[in-house]
Tab-separated table of C-alpha atoms in Angstrom:
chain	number	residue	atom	x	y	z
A	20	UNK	CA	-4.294	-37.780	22.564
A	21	UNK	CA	-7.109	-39.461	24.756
A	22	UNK	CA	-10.848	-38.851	23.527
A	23	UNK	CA	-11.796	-36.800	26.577
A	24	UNK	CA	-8.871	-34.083	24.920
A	25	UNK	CA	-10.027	-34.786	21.549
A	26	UNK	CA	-13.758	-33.858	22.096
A	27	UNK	CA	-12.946	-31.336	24.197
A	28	UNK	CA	-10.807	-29.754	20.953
A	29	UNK	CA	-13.426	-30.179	18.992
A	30	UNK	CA	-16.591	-29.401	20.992
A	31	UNK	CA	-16.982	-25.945	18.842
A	32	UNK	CA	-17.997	-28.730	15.921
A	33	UNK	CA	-19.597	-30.881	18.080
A	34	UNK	CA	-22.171	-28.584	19.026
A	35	UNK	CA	-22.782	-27.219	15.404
A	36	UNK	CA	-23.602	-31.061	14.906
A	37	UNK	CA	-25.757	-31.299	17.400
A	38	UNK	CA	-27.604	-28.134	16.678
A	39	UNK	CA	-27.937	-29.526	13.137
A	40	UNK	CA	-29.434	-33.033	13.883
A	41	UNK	CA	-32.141	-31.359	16.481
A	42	UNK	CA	-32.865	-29.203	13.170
A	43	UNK	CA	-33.455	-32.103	11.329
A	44	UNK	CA	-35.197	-34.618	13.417
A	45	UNK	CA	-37.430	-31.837	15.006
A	46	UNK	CA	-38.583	-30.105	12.088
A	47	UNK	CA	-42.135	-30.164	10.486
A	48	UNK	CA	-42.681	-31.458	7.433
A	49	UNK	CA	-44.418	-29.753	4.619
A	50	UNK	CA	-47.404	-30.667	3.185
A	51	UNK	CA	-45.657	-33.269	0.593
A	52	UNK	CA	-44.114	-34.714	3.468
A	53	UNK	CA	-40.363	-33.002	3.012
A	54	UNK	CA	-38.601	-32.029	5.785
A	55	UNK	CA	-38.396	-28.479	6.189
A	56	UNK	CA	-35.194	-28.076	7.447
A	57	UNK	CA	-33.618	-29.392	5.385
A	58	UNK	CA	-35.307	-27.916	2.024
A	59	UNK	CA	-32.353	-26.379	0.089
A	60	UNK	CA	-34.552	-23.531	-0.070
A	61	UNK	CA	-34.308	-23.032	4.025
A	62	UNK	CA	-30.742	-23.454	4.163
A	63	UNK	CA	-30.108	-20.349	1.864
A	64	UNK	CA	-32.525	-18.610	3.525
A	65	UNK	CA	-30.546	-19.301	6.589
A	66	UNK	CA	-26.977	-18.300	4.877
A	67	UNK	CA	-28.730	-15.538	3.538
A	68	UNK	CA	-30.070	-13.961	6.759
A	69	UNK	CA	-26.470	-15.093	8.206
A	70	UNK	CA	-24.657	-12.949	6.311
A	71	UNK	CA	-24.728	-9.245	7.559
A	72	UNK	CA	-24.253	-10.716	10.900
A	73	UNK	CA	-21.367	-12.858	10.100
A	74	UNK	CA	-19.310	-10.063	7.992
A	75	UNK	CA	-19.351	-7.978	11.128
A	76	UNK	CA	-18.600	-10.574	13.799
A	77	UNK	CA	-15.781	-11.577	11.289
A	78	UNK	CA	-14.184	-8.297	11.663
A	79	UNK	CA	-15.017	-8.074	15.389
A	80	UNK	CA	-12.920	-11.056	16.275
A	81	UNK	CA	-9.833	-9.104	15.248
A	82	UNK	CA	-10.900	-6.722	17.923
A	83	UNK	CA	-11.762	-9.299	20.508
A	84	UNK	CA	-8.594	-11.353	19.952
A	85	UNK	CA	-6.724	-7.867	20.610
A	86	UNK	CA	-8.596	-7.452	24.267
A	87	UNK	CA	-10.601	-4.960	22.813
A	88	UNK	CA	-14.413	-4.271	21.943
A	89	UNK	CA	-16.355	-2.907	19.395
A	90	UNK	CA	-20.027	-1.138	20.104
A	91	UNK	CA	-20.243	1.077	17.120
A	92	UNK	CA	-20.042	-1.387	14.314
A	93	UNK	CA	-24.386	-1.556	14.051
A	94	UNK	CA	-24.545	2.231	14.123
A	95	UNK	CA	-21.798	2.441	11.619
A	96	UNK	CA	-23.783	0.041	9.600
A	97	UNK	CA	-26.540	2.284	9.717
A	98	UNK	CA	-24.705	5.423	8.395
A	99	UNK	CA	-23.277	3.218	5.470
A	100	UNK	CA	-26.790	1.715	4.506
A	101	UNK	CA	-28.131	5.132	4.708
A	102	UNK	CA	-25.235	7.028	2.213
A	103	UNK	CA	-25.847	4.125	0.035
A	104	UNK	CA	-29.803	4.037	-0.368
A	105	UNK	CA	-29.407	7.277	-1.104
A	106	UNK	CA	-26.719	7.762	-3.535
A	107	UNK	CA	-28.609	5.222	-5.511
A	108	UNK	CA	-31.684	6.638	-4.951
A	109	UNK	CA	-31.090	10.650	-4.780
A	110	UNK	CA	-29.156	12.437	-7.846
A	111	UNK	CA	-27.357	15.560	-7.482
A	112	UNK	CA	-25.403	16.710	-4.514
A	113	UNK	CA	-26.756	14.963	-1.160
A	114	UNK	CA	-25.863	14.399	2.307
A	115	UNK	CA	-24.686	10.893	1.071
A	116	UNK	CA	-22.314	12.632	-1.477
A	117	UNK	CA	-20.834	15.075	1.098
A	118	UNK	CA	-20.291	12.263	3.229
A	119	UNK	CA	-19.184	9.636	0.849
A	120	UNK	CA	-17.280	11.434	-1.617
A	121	UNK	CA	-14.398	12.872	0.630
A	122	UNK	CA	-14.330	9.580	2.432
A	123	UNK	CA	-12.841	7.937	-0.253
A	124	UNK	CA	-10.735	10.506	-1.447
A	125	UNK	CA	-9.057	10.616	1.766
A	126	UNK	CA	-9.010	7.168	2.374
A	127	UNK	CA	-7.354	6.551	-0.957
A	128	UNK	CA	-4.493	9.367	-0.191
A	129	UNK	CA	-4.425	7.533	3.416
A	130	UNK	CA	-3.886	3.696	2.089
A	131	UNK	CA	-1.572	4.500	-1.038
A	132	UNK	CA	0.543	6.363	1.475
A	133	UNK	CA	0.612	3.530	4.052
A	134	UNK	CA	0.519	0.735	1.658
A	135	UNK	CA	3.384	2.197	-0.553
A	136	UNK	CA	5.342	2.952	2.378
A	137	UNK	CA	4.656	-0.282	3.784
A	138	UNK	CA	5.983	-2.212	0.684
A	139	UNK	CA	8.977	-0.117	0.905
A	140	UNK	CA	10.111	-0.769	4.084
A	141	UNK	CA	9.648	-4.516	3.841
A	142	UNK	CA	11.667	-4.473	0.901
A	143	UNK	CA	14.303	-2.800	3.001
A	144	UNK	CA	14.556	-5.366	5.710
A	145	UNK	CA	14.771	-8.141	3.438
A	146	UNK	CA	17.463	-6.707	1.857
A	147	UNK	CA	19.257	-6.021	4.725
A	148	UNK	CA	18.153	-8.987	6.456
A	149	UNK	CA	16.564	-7.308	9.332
A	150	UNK	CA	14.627	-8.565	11.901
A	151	UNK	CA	10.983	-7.970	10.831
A	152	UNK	CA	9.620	-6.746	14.222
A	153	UNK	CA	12.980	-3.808	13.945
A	154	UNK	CA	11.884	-0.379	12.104
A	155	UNK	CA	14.214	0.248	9.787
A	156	UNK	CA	14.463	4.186	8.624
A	157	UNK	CA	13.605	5.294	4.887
A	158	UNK	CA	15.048	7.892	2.685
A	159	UNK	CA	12.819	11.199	1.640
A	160	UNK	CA	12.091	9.709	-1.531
A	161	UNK	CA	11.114	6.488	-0.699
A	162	UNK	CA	9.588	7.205	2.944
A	163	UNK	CA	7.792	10.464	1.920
A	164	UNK	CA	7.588	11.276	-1.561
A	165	UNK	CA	6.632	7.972	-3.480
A	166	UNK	CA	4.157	7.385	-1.027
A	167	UNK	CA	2.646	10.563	-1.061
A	168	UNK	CA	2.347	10.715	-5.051
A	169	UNK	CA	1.044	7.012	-5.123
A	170	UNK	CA	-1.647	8.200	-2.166
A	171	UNK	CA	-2.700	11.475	-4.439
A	172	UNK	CA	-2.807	9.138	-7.486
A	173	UNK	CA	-5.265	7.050	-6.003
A	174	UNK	CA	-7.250	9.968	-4.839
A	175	UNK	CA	-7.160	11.474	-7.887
A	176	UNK	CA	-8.482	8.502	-9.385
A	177	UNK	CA	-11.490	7.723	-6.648
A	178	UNK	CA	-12.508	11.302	-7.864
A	179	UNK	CA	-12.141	10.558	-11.645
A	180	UNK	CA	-14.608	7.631	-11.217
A	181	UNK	CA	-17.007	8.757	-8.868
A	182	UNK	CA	-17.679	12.583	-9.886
A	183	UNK	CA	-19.398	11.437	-12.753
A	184	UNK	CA	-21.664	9.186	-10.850
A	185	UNK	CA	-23.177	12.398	-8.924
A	186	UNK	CA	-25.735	13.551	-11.194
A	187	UNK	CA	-27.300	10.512	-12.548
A	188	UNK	CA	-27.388	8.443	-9.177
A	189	UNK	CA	-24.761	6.224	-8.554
A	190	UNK	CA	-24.360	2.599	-9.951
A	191	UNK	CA	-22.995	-0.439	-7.657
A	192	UNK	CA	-19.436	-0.539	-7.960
A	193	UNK	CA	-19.989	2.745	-6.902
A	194	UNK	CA	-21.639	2.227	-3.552
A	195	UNK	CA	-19.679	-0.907	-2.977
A	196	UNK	CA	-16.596	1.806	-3.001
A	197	UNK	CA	-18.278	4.289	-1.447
A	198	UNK	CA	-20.135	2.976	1.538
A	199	UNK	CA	-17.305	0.605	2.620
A	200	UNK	CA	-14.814	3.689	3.110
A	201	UNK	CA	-17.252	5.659	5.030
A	202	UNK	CA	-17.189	2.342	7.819
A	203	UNK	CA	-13.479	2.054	7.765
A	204	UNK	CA	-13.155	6.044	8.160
A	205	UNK	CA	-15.235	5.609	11.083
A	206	UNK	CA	-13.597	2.145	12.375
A	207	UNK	CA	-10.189	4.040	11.798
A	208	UNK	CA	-11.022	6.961	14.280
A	209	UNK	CA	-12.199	4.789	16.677
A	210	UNK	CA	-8.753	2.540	16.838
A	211	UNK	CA	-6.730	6.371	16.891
A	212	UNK	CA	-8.898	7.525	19.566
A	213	UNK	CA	-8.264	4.275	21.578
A	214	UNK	CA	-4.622	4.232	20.665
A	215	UNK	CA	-3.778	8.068	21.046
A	216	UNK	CA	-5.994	8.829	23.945
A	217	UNK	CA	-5.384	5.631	25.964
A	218	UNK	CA	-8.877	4.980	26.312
A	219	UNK	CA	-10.935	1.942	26.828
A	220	UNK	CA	-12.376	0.414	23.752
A	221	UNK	CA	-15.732	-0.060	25.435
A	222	UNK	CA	-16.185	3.841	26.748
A	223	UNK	CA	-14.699	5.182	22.782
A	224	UNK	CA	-17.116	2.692	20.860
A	225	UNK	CA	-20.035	3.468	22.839
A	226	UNK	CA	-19.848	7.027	22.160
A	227	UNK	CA	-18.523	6.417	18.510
A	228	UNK	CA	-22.360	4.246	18.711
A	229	UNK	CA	-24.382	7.298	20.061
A	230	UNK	CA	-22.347	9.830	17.654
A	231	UNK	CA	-22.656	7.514	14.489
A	232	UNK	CA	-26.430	7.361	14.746
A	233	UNK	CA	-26.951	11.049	15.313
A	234	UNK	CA	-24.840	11.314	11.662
A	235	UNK	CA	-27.205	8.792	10.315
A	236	UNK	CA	-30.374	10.504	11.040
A	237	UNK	CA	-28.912	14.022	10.049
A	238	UNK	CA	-27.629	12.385	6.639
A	239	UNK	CA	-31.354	10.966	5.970
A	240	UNK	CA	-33.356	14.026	6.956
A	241	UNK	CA	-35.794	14.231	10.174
A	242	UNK	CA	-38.748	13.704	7.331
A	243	UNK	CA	-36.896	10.331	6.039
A	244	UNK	CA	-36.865	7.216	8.415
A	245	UNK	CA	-36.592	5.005	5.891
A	246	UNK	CA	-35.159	5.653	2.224
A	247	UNK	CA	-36.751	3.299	0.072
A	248	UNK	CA	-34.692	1.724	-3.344
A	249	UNK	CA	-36.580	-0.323	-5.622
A	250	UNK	CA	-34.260	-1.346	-8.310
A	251	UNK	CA	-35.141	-0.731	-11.439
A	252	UNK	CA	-37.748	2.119	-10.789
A	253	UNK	CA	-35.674	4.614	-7.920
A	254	UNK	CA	-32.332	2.803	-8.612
A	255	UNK	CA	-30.211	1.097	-10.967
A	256	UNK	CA	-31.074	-2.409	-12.178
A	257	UNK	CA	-28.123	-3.719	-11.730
A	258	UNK	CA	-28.427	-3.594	-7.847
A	259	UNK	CA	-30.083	-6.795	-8.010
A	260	UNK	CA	-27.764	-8.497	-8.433
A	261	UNK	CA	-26.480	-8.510	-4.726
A	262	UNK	CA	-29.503	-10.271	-4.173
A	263	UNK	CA	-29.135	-12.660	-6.995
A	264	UNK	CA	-27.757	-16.676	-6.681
A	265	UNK	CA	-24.382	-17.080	-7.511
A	266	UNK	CA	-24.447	-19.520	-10.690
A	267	UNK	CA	-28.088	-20.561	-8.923
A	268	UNK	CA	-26.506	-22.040	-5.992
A	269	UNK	CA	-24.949	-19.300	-3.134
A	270	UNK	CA	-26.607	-16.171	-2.500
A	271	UNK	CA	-24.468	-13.621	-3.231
A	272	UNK	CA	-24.196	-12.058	0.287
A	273	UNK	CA	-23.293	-15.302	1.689
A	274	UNK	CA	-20.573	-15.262	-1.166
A	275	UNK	CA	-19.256	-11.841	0.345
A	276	UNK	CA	-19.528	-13.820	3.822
A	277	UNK	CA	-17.413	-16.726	2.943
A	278	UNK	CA	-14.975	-14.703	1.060
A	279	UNK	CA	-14.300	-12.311	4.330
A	280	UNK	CA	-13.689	-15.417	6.440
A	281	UNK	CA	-11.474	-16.941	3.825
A	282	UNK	CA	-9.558	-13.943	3.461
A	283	UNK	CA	-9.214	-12.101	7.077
A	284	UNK	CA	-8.798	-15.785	8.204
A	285	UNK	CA	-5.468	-16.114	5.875
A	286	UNK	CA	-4.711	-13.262	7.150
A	287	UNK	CA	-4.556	-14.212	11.069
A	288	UNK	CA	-3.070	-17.720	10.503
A	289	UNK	CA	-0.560	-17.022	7.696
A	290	UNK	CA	0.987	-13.599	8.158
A	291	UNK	CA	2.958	-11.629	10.760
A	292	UNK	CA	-0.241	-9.286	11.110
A	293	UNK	CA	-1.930	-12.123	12.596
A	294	UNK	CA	1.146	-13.223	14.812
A	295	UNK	CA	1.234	-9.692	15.895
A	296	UNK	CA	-2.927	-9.680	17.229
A	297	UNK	CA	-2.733	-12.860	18.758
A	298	UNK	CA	0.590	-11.256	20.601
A	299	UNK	CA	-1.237	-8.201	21.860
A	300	UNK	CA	-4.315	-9.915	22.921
A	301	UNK	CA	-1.841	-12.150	24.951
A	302	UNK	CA	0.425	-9.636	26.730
A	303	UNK	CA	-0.150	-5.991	24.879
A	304	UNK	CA	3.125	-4.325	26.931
A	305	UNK	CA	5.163	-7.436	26.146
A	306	UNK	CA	4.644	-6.877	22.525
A	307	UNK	CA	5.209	-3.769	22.614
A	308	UNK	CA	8.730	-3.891	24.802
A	309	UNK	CA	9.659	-6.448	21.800
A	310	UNK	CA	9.043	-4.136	18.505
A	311	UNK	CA	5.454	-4.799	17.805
A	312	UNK	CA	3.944	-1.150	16.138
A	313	UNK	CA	0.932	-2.432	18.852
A	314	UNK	CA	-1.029	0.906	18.330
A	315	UNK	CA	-1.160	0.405	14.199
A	316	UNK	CA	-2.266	-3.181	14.341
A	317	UNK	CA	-5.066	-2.180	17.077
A	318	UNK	CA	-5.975	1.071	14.735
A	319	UNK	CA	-6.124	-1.654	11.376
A	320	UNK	CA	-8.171	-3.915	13.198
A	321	UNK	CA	-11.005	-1.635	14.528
A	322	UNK	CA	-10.446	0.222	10.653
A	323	UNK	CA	-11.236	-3.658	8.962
A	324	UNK	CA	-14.024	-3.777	11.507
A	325	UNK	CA	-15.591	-0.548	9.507
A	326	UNK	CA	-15.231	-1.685	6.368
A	327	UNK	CA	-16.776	-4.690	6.911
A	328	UNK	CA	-19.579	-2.557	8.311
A	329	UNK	CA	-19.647	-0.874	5.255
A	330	UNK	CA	-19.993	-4.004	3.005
A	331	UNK	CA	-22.872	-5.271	5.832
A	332	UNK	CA	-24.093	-1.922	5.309
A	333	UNK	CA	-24.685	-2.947	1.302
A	334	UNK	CA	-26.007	-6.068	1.253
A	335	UNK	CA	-28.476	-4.993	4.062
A	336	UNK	CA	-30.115	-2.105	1.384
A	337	UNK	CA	-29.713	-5.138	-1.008
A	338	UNK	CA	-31.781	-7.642	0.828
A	339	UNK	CA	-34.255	-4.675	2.380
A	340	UNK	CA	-34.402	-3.049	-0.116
A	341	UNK	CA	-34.174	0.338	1.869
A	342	UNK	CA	-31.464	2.055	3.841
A	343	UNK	CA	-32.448	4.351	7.677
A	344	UNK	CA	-30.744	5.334	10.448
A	345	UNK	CA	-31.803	2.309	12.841
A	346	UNK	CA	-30.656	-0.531	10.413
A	347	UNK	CA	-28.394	-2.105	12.622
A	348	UNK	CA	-29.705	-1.449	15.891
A	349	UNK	CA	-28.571	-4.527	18.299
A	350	UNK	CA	-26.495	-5.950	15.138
A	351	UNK	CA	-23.228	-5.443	17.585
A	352	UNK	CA	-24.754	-7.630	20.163
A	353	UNK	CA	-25.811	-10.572	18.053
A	354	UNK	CA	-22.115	-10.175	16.866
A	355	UNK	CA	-20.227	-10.262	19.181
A	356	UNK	CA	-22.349	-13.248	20.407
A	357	UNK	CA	-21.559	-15.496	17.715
A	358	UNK	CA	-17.934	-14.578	18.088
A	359	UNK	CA	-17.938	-15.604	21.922
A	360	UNK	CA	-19.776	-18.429	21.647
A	361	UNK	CA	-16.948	-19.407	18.711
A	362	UNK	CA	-14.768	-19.404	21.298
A	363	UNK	CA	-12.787	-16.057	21.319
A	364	UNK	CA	-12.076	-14.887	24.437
A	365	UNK	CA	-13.055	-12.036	25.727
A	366	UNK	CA	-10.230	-11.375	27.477
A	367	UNK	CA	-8.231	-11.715	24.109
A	368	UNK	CA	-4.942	-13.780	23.091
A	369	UNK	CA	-7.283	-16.676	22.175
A	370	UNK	CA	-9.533	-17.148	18.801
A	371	UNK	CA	-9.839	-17.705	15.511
A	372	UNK	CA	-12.104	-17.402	12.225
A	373	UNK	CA	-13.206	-20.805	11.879
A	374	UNK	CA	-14.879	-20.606	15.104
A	375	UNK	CA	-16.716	-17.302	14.826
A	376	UNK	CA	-17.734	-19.235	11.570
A	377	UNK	CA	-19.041	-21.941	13.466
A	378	UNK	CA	-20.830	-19.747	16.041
A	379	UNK	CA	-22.395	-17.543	13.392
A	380	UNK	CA	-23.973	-21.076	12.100
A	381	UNK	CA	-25.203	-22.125	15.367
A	382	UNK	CA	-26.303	-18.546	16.699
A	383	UNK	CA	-28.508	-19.188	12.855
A	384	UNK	CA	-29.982	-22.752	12.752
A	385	UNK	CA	-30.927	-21.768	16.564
A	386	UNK	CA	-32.594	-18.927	14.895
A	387	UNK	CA	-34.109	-20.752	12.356
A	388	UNK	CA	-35.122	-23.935	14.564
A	389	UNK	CA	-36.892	-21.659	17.061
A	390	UNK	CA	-39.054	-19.773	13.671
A	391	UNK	CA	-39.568	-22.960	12.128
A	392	UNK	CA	-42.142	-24.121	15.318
A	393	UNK	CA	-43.382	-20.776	15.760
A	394	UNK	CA	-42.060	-20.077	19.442
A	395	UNK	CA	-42.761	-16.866	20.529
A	396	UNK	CA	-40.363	-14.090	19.885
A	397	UNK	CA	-39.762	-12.911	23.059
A	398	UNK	CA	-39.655	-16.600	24.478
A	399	UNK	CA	-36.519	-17.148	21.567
A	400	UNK	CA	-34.380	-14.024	23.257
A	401	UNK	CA	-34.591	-15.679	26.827
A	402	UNK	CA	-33.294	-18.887	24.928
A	403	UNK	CA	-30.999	-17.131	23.319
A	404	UNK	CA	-29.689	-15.849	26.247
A	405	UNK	CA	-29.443	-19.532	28.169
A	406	UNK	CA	-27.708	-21.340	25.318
A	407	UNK	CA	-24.892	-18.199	24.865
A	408	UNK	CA	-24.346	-18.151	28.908
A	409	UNK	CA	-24.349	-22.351	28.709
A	410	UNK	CA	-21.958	-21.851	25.523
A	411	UNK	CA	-19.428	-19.589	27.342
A	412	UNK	CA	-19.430	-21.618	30.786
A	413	UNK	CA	-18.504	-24.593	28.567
A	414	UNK	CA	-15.584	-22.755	26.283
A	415	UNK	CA	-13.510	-20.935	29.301
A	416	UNK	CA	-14.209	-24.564	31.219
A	417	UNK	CA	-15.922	-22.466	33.982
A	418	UNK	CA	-19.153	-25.023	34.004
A	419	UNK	CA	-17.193	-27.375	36.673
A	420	UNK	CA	-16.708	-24.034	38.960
A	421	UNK	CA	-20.619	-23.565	38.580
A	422	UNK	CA	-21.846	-26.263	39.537
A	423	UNK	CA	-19.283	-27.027	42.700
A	424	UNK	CA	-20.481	-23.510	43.996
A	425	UNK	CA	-24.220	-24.867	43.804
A	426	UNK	CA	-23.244	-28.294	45.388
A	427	UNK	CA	-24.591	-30.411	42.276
A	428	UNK	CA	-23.054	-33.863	41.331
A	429	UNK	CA	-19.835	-33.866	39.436
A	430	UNK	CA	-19.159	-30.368	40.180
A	431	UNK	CA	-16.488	-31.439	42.802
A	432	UNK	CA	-14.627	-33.447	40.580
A	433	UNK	CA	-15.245	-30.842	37.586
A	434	UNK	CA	-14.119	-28.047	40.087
A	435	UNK	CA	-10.430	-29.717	40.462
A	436	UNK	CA	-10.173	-30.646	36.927
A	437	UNK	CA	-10.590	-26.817	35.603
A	438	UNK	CA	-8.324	-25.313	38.727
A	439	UNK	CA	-5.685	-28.119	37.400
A	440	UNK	CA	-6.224	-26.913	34.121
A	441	UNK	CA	-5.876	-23.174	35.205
A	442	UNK	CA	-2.725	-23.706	37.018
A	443	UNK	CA	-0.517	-23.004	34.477
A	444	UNK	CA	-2.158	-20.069	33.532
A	445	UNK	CA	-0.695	-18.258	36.902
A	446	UNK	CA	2.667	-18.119	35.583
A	447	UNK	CA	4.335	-15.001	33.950
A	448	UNK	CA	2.804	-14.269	30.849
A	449	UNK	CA	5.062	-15.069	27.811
A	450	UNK	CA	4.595	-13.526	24.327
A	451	UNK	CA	3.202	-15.498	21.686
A	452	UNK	CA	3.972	-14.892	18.044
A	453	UNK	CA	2.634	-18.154	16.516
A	454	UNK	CA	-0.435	-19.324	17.927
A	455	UNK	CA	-3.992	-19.398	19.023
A	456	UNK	CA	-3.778	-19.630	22.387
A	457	UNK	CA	-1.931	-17.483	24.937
């Protein structure tokens, strides 16, 4: 492998380098002559104020890598922060109970049907030694009737533990149950609408945007912009501790932000869930033609988008301390940013986790660099904007084609490098099971 191939592999890491260093050797120094930057204190604030960000583009790049797109996720946000704030704020029956409640009664029947179901028919093709992309057909008792007493089991049980929570205000295993099912409810109908109605996924999730945040400001009331939760006074104690250090080193909703990545990132690499994404990013009617159940993967990926909405959604109240309608108002935006400038494609096939990780980072220190010297807020969105256009010309190896259409040097010999490189990307598509790339 030459060095040229190497860095270009690697420029993703490269850059969060970069971006570090100019943190360090640019920033001020405090009045004992410490370097602010790189105060431990600083970079938790900037994992910290990462984290609602990063949960959301971590479940966006699911969607991306599909060839999909996902608008609603910061007005979904918004509902869940408002439910929460005010089941642990308001006793008795609310708007947040009505809403909440249900939710996760019928998402409980939904997943101990589907889960059970799923299990079952696993087991039956490794028995029979089935390919895994072939459906194979279950009995009534084991297609229908296990699952369905499983799913009402786990309903039954959502209801047994959160009933009790109405009166006296709800505690936070309570809201962290709660408000997470209310975003994958939402991120489910969006992938069924998509799927069922053969929609685009930018027209559904922009109305599923508009629609969400009407819900959120009828759930809080016309007199309640902002619901307010103070723990300890309005709300439980305990809630503090989502804003607490983890053994005094990681704040806990960077802990909940590592953990996602970890997990959803196993998920893509390691399983045939993630083989199947990649595959309909790459060539959706190819995947489908060779057994790929294309709709349910697209409707689990906008559904995990949701929920980690809904977990967003909890750790925002945490930090804010308050819930209201506009919480995550632009939230989409900044995600789906950090998940470009990773290196997912938006055209989809091509992405991964440990990029979105990386451009979360860099779409942060940027953040932080630019508050550290005080530049003008408006003045950081036009950066912004530069570095995520620079960022994208660089990934999809465009840059060469930019500057050969504006005559300036090295653009010729950039030009016929990337349509070299492109070449073999004119041939028939071919379905890809295994990879990263299409």
């Amino acid at each position: 492998m030459t060095v040229l191939k190497l860095l270009s592999r690697t420029k993703l890491y490269w850059g969060l380098i970069a971006i570090f260093l100019i943190g360090v050797l640019g920033s001020p120094m405090s009045s004992k002559g410490n370097n602010i930057f790189l105060s431990y204190g600083n970079l938790l604030d900037v994992l910290r104020q990462v984290s609602t960000t990063g949960l959301i583009a971590t479940g966006m790049t699911a969607v991306i890598i599909t060839g999909g797109i996902d608008l609603s996720v910061g007005s979904l946000m918004a509902i869940c922060s408002v439910v929460c704030a005010m089941l642990l704020t308001v006793p008795g029956v609310t708007p947040g109970v009505v809403l909440g409640v249900p939710t996760v009664a019928l998402v409980a029947l939904c997943l101990g049907f589907v889960v059970t179901r799923f299990i079952f028919q696993n087991l039956a093709k490794s028995r029979a030694g089935a390919d895994l992309l072939r459906e194979i057909k279950l009995d009534g008792i084991r297609g229908l009737v296990t699952p369905a007493v499983v799913g009402v089991v786990l309903c039954c049980l959502s209801l047994w533990f959160l009933l009790p929570q109405i009166e006296p205000k709800f505690g936070v295993l309570g809201v962290l149950l709660v408000a997470p099912c209310v975003g994958l409810l939402f991120g489910a109908l969006n992938g069924f609408i998509i799927v069922a109605g053969r929609l685009q996924p930018f027209i559904v999730t922009l109305a599923m945007m508009v629609t969400a945040l009407g819900i959120a400001r009828l759930t809080a009331g016309q007199n309640n912009a902002v619901l307010p939760v103070y723990t300890g006074s309005n709300a439980t104690a305990d809630f503090e501790i989502l804003r607490s250090l983890v053994f005094g080193i990681i704040p806990m909703p960077g802990l909940f932000f590592l953990g996602a990545i970890l997990i959803y990132g196993a998920v893509l690499r390691f399983t045939p869930f993630g083989r199947y994404v990649y595959a309909i990013g790459g060539n959706e009617e190819a995947a489908r033609l060779s057994g790929i159940a294309a709709g349910r993967v697209k409707i689990a990926t906008y559904a995990v988008s949701g929920l980690l909405a809904g977990i967003a959604a909890v750790l925002y109240v945490a930090q804010y301390r308050q819930g209201k309608p506009d919480a995550g108002a632009g939230l989409e935006l900044d995600a789906i940013a950090a998940v470009v400038i990773g290196g997912t494609s938006l055209m989809g096939g091509r992405g991964s986790l440990v990029g979105t990780f990386c451009g979360v980072l860099i779409f942060g220190l940027l953040s932080n660099i630019l508050q550290l010297h005080n530049i003008n807020s408006n003045l950081q969105l036009v950066l912004k904007g530069m570095i995520i256009i620079g960022t994208v010309l660089v990934q999809e190896r465009n840059a060469g084609d930019l500057l050969a259409y504006l005559r300036l040097p090295g653009g010729q010999s950039a030009h016929k490098e990337t349509a070299a490189a492109k070449r073999p990307s004119q041939e028939t598509p071919s379905l890809n099971l295994g990879g990263n790339n299409k």
